[in-house]
Coordinates of C-alpha atoms (C1' of nucleotides) in Angstrom, one line a residue:
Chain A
X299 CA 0.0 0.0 0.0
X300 CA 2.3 2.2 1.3
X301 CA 4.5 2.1 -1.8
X302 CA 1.9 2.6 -4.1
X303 CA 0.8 5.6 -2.5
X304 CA 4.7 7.0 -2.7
X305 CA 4.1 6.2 -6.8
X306 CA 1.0 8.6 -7.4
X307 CA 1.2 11.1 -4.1
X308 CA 4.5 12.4 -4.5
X309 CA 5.0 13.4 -8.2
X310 CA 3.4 16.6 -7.6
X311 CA 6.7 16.9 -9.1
X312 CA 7.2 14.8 -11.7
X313 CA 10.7 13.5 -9.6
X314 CA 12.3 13.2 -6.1
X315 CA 12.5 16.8 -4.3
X316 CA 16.1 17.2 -5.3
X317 CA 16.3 21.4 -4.5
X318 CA 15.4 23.1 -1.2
X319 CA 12.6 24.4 -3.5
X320 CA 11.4 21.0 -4.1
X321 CA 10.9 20.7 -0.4
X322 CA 9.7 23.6 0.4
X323 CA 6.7 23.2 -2.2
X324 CA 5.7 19.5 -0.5
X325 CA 6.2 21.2 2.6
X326 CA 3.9 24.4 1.8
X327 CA 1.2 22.3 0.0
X328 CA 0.5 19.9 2.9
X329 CA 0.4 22.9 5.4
X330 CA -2.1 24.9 2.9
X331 CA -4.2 21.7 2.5
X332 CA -4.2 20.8 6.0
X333 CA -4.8 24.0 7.4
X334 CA -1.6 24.8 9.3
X335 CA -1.3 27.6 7.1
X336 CA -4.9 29.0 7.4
X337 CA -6.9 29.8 4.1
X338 CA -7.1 33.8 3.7
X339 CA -4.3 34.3 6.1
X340 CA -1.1 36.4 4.7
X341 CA 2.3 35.0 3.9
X342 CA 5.1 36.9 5.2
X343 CA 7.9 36.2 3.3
X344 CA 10.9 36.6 5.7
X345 CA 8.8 35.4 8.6
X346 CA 9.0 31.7 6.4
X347 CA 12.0 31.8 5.4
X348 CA 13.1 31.5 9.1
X349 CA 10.9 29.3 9.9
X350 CA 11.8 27.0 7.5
X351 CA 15.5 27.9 7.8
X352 CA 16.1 28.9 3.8
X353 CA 16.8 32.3 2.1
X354 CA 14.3 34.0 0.2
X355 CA 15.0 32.6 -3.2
X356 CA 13.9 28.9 -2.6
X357 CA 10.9 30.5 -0.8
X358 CA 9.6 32.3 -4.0
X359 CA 10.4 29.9 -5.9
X360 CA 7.9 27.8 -4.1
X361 CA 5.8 30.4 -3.9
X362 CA 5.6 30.5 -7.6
X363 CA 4.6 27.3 -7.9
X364 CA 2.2 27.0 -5.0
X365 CA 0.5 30.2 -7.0
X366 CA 0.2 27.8 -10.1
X367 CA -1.6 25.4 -8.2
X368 CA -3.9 28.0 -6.8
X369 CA -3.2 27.5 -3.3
X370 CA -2.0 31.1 -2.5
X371 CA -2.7 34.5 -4.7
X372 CA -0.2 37.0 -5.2
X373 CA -0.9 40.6 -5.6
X374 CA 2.7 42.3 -6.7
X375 CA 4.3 44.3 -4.5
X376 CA 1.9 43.8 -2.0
X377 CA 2.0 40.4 -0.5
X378 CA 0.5 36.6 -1.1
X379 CA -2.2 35.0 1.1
X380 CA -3.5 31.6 1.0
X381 CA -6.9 31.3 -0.7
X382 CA -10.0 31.0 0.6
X383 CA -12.7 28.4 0.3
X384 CA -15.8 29.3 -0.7
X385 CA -19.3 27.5 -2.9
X386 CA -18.3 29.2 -6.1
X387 CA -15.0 28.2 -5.9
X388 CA -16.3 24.7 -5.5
X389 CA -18.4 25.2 -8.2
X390 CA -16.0 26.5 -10.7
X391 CA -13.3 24.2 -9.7
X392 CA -15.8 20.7 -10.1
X393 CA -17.1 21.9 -13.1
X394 CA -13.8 21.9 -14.7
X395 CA -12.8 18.6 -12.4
X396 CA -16.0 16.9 -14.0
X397 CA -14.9 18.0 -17.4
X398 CA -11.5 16.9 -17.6
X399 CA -11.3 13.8 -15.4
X400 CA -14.9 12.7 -17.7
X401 CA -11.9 13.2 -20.5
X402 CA -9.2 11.0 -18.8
X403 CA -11.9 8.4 -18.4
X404 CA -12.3 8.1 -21.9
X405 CA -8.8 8.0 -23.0
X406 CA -8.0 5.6 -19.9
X407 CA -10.4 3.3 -21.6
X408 CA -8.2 3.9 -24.7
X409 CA -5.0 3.6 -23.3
X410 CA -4.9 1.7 -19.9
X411 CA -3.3 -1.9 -20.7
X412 CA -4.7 -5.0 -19.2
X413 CA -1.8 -4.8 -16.5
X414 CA -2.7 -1.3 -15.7
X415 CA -6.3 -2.3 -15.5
X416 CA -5.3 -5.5 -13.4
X417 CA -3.9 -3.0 -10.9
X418 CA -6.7 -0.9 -10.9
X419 CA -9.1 -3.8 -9.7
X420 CA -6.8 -4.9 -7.3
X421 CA -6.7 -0.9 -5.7
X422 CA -10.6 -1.2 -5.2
X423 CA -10.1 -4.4 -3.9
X424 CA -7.6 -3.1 -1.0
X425 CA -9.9 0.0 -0.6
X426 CA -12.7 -2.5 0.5
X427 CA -10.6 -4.2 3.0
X428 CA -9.3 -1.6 4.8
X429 CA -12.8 0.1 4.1
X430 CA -14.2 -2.9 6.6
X431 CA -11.3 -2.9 9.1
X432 CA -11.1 1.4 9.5
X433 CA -14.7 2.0 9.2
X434 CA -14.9 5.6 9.8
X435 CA -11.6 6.4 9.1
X436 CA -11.5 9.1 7.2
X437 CA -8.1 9.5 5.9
X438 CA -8.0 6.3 4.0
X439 CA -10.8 6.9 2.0
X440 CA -9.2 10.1 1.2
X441 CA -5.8 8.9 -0.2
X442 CA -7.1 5.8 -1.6
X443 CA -10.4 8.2 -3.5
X444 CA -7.7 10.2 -4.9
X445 CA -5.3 7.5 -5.4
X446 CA -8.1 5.8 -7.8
X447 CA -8.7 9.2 -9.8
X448 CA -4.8 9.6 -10.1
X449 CA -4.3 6.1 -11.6
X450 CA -7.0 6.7 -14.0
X451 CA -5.9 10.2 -15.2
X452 CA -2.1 8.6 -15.6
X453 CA -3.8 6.4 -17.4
X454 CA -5.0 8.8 -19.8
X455 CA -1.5 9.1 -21.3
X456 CA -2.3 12.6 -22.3
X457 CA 1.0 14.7 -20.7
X458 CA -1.2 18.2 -20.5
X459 CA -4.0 16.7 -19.1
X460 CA -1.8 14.7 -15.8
X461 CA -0.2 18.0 -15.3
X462 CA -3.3 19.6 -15.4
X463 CA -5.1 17.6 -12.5
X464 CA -2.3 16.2 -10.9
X465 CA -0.4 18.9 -10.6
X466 CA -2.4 22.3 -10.7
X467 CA -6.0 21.3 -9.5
X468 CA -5.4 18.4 -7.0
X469 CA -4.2 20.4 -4.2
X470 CA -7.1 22.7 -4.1
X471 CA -9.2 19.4 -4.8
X472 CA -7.9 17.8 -1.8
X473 CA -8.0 21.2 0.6
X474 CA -11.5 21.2 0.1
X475 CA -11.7 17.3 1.3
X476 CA -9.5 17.4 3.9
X477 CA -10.5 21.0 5.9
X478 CA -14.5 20.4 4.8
X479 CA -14.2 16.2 5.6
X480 CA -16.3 13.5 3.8
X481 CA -18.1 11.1 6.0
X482 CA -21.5 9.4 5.7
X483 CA -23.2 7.0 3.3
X484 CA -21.3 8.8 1.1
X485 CA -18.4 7.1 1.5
X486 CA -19.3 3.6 0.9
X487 CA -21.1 4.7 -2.2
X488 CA -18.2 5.7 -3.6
X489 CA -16.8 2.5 -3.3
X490 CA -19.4 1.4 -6.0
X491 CA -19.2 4.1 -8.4
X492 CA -15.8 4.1 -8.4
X493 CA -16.5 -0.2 -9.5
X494 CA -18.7 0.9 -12.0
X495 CA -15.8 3.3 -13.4
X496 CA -13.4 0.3 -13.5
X497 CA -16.0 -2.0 -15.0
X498 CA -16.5 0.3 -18.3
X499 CA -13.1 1.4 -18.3
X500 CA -12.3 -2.9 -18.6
X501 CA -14.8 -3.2 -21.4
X502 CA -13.6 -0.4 -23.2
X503 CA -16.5 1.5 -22.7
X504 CA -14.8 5.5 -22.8
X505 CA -18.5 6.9 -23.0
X506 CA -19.8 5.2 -20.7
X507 CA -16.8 5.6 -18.2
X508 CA -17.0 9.5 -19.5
X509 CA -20.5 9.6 -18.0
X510 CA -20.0 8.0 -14.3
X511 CA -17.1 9.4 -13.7
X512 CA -18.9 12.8 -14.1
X513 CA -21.5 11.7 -11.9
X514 CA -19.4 10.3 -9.6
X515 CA -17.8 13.7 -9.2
X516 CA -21.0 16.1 -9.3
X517 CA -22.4 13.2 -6.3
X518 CA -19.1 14.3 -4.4
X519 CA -19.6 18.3 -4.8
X520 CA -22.8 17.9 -3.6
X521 CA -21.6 16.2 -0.4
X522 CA -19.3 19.0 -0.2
X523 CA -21.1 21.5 -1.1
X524 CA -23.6 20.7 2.1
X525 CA -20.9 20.7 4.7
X526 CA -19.7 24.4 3.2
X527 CA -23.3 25.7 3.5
X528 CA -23.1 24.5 7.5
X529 CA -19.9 26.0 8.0
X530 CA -21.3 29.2 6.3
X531 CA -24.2 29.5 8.9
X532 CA -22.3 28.9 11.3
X533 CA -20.6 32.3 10.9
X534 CA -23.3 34.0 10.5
Chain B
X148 CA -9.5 47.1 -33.2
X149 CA -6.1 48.2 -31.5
X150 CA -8.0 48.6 -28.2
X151 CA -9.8 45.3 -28.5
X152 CA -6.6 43.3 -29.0
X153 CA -4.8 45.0 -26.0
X154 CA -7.6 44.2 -24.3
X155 CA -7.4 40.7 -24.3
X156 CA -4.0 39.8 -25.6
X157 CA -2.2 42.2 -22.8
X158 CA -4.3 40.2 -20.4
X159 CA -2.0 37.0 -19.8
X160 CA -0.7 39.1 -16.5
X161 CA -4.0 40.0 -15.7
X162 CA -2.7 42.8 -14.7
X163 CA -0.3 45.7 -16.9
X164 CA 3.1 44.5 -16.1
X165 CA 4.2 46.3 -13.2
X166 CA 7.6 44.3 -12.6
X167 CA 10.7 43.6 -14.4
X168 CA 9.7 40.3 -14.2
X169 CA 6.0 40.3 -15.6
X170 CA 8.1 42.4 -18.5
X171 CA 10.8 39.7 -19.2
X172 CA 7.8 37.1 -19.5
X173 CA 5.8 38.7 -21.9
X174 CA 9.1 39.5 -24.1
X175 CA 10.1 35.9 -23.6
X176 CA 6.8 34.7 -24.6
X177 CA 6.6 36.9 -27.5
X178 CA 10.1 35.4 -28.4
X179 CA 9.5 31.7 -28.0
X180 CA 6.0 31.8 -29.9
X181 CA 7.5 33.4 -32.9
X182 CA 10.5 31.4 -33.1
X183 CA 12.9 33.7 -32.2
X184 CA 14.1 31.4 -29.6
X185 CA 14.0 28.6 -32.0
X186 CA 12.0 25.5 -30.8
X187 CA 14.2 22.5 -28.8
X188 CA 17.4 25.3 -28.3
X189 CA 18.7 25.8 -24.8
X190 CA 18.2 28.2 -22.7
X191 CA 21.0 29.6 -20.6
X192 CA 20.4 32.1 -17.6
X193 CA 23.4 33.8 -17.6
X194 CA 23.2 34.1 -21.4
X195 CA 19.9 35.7 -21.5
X196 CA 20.5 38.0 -17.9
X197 CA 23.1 40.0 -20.3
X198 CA 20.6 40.2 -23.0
X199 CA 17.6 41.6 -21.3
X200 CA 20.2 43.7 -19.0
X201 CA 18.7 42.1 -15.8
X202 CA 20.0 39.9 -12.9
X203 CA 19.5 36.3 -13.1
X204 CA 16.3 36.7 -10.4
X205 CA 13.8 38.1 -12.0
X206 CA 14.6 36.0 -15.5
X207 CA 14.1 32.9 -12.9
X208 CA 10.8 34.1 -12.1
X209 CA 10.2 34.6 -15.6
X210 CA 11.5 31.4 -16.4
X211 CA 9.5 29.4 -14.0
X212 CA 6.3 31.0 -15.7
X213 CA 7.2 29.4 -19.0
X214 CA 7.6 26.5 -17.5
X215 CA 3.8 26.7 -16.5
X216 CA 2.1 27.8 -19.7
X217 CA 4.9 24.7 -21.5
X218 CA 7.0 27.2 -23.4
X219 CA 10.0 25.7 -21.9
X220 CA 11.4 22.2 -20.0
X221 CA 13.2 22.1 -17.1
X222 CA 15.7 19.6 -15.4
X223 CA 16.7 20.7 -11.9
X224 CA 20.5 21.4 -12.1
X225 CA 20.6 21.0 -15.8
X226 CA 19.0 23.4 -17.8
X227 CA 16.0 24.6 -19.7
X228 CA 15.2 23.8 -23.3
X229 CA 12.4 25.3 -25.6
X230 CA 9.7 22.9 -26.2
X231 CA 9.6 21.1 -29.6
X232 CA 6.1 20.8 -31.8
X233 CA 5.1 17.4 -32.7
X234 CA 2.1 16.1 -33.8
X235 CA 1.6 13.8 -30.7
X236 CA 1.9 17.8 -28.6
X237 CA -0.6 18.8 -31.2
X238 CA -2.9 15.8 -30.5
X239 CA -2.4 16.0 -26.5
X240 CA -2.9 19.7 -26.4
X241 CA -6.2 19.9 -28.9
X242 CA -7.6 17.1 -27.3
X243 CA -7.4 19.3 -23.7
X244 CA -9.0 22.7 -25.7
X245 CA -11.7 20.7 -27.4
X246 CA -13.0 19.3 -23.8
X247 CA -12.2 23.0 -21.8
X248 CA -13.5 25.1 -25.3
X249 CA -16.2 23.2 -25.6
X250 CA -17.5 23.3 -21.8
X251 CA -16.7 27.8 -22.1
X252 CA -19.3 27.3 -25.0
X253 CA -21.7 26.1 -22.5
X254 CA -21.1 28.4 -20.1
X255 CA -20.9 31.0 -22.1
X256 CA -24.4 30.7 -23.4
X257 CA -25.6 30.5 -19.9
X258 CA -23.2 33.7 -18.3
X259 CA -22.6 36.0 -21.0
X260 CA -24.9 39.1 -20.7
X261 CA -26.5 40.5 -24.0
X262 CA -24.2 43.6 -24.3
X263 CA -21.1 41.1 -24.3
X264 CA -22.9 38.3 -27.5
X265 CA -23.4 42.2 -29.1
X266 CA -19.7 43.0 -28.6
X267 CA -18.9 39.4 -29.8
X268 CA -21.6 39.8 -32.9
X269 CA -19.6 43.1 -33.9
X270 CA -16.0 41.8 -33.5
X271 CA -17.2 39.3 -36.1
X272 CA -18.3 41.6 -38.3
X273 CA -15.1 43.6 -38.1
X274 CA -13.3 40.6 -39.0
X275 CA -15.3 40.0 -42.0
X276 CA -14.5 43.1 -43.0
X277 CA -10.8 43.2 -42.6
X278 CA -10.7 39.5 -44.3
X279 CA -12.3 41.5 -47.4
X280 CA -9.8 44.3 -47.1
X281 CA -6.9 42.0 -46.5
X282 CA -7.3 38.5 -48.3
X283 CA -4.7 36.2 -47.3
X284 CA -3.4 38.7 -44.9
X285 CA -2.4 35.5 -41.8
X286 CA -1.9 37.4 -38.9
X287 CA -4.9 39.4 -38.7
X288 CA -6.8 36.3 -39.0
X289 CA -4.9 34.8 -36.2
X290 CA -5.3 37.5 -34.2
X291 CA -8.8 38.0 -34.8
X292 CA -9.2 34.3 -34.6
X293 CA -7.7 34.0 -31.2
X294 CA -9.5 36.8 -29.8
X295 CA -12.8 35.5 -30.5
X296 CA -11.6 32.3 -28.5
X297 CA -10.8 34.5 -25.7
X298 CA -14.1 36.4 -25.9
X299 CA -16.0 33.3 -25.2
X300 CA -13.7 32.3 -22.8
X301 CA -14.1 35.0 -20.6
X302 CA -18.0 34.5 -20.9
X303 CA -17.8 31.3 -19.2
X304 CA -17.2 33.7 -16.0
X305 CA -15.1 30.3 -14.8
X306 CA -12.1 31.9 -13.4
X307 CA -10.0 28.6 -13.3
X308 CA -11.3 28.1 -16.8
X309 CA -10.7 31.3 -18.1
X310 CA -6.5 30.5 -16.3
X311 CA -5.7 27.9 -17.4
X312 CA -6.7 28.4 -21.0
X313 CA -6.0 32.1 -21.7
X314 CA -3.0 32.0 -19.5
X315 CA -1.4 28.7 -20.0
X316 CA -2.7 26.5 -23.1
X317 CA -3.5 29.5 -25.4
X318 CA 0.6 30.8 -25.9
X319 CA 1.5 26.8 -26.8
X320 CA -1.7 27.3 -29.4
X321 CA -0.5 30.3 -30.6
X322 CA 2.9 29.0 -31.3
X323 CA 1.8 25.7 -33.0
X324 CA -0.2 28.6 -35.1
X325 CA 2.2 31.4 -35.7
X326 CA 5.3 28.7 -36.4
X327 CA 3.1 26.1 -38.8
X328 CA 0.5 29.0 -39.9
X329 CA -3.3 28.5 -41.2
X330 CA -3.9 30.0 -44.7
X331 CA -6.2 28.8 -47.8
X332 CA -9.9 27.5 -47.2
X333 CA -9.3 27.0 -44.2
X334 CA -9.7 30.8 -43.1
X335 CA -13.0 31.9 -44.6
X336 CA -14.9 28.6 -43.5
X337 CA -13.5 29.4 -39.9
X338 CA -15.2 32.7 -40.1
X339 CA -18.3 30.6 -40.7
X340 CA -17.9 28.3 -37.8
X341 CA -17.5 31.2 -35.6
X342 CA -20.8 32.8 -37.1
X343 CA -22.6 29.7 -36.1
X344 CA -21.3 29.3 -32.9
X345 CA -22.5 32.9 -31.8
X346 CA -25.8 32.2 -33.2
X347 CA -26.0 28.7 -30.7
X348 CA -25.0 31.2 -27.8
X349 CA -26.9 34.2 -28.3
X350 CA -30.3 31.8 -28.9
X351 CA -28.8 30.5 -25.2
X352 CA -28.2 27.1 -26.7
X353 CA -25.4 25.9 -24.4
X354 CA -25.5 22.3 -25.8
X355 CA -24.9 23.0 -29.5
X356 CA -22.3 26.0 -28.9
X357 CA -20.5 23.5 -27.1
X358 CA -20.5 20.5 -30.2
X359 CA -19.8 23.0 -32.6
X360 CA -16.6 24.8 -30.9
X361 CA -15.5 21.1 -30.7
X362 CA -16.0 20.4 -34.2
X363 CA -14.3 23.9 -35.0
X364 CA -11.1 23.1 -33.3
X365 CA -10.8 19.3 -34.3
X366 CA -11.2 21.2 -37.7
X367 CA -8.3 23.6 -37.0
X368 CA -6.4 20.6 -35.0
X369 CA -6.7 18.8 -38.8
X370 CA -5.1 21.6 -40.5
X371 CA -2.2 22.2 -38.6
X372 CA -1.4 18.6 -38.7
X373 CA -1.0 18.4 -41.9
X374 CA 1.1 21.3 -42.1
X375 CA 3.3 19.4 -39.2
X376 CA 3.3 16.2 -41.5
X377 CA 4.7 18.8 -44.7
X378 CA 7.6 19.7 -42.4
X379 CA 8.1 16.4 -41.2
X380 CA 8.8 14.9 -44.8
X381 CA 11.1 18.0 -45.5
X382 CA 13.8 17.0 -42.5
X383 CA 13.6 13.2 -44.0
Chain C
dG217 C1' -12.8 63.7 17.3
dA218 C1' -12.3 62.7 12.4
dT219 C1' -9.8 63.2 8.1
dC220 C1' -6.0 63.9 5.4
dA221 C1' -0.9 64.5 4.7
dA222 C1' 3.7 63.3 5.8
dT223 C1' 6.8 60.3 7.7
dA224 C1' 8.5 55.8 9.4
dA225 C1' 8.5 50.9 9.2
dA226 C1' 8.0 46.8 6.9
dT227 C1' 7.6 44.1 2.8
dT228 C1' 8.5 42.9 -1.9
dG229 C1' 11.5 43.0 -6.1
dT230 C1' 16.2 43.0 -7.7
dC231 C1' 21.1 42.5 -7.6
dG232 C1' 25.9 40.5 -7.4
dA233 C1' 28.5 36.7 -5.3
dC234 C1' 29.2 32.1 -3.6
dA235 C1' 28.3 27.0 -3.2
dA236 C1' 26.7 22.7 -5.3
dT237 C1' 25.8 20.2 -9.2
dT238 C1' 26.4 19.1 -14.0
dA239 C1' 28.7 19.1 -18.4
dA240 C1' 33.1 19.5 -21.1
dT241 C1' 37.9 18.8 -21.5
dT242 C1' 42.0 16.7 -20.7
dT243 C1' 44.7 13.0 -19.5
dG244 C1' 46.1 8.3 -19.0
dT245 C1' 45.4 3.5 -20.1
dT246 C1' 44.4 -0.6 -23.1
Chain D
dA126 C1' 42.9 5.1 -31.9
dA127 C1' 39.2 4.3 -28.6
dC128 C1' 37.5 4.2 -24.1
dA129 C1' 37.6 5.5 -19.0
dA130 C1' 38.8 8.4 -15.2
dA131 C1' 40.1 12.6 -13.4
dT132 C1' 40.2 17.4 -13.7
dT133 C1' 38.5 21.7 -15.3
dA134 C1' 35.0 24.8 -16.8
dA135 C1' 30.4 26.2 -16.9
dT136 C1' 25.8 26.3 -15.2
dT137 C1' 22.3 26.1 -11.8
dG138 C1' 20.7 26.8 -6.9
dT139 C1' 21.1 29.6 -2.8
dC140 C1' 22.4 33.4 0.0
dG141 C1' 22.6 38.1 2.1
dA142 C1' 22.1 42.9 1.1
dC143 C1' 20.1 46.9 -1.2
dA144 C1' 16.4 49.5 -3.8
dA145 C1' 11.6 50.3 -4.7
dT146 C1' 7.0 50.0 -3.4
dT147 C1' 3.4 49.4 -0.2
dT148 C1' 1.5 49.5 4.5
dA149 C1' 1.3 51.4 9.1
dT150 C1' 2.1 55.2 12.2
dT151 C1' 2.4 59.8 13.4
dG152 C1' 1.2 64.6 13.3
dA153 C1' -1.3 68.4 11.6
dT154 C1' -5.6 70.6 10.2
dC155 C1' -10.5 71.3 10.0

DNA sequence: GATCAATAAATTGTCGACAATTAATTTGTT
DNA sequence: AACAAATTAATTGTCGACAATTTATTGATC
């Protein structure tokens, strides 16, 4: 498991973090996505370079990055500040989630090979194990739900499109899962769409797989969607 | 028409560029696009500091902004290199606009107010006129051409949309355009294709804007291929 | 007391120099 | 002469300091 989680979850990259850069960017994503660095709050520059003990050069340099990925916003001259979440941002970011993920779908079904396929099955197959011995458990379901979407959009084959998701919208994909949670009957029923997926992908079926995967991910902004509308009375 | 054009073609900042940085980028991009730094060459820091008459920080900020709209390659500790054209980039990258074009169409028949399809009606008619005035005339045409794109793109009023196609797909299409060009029949049916794909958004007919802005690009996809094939056959 | 202008503090953008890594050249061996 | 290893050169990554811009504070005026 633990090895084919290092395959998919740490080529944000496309390589091992050889530069101080390289580290500073995993480091910066996981505290953006996790929360440590709070969403809307400001980013002082030299403040984080001491903490993490580096220059300012790396620091931009990750900064840079972390801006493609649209986990902070820059404003020059003026400063950077982590995003913040909000419905339309949900909305905006699904609907182009539902889009391009319905496209990997239909070129996985094109391009997987049966081994890739094979190892597919034998993902969903772990997920319901340790589904049944962590019931509850949120965190699994969270890498191993991404983990499924990543091997399906690698197995697209299609070079812009992996850098696209993988690299650019999965962060903000994943802050909104982990800070807003996923729990429920929704979790289990995820399980089966994401069979369903595997199943037409396996028969070749791109349209079909096009269609539940889009499902699949308009059922999951829903679910999110609610828990933002809770959060958002509860500040009012 | 000069005002329209810096209107959206200044835009990949989204802002004027204030720094020496956002300068260097757009110079750079200008440069790569046109072939002035010729496709596949390297790309040396020092090399380029002296020519732009800047220090090596803000070009590295620059740099690492190629890098996200896929003007350049970069191996850490090695180098940079322009990217290549091939018809398998072609293929991945038209693919990507087909699916993201195709969904703006959508949207853009649902968000675009009446004054903006009017705006888009009359930059239509200005380019029919100006094909009249200046038959064969390419760069108009891909100008005028591009900024329609960009006009419905902004309609969709999806802000992660409207990035990651206007800000990093559209400079790779523009140089797979400017290098391998569009000319002969090609040109005036495009004109028609855009006429028809205004009419499916102003009668607020999301579906059918959306299957013909796919059909238009696979159309322009087909014609730059073969222009990519002609040049192939010439280095053999 | 509130508003605006001027000043002071802090932050960002840029620079030149050094360290670490990679590529090229030279040298020695078979 | 061809290949391999070692040395040299060049390039990239990082650092600390300075300049330019923005934000915060202070003081003056109504």
């Amino acid at each position: 498991m633990s090895t084919i989680m290092v395959e998919t979850f740490q080529s944000p990259l496309g390589r091992l973090p050889v530069t101080s850069s390289d580290r500073l960017l995993l480091e910066m994503q996981r505290a953006i996505v996790e929360g440590e660095l709070p969403a809307g709050s400001k980013i002082s520059e030299p403040e984080l370079a001491r903490k993490f003990s580096v220059s300012r050069a790396p620091l931009r340099e990750a900064m840079a990055r972390l801006e493609r990925c649209h986990l902070i916003e820059r404003i020059p001259n003026a400063g950077a500040r982590v995003v913040k979440l909000s419905i339309e941002g949900l909305q905006a970011l699904y609907q182009i989630r539902e889009e391009l993920e319905g496209l990997a779908c239909r070129l996985a079904a094109e391009n997987m090979d049966e081994h890739e396929i094979e190892q597919l099955r034998a993902l969903l197959d772990q997920h319901l194990q340790s589904q049944r011995v962590r019931e509850g458990e949120s965190y699994y379901q969270e890498a191993g739900d991404l983990d499924f979407h990543y091997r399906i959009i690698l197995g697209s084959k299609n070079p812009y499109l992996i850098n696209m998701l993988c690299d650019e919208l999965y962060f903000l994909v994943r802050m909104y899962r982990v800070q807003l949670g996923m729990n429920g009957p929704r979790v289990s029923r995820a399980f089966d769409e994401h069979k369903a997926i595997i199943n037409a992908i396996a028969s070749r079926d791109g349209e079909l797989a096009d269609l539940l995967m889009r499902r699949h991910i308009a059922a999951s902004r829903g679910n999110i969607e609610l828990k933002l509308q809770q959060v958002g009375k509860q500040h009012d």
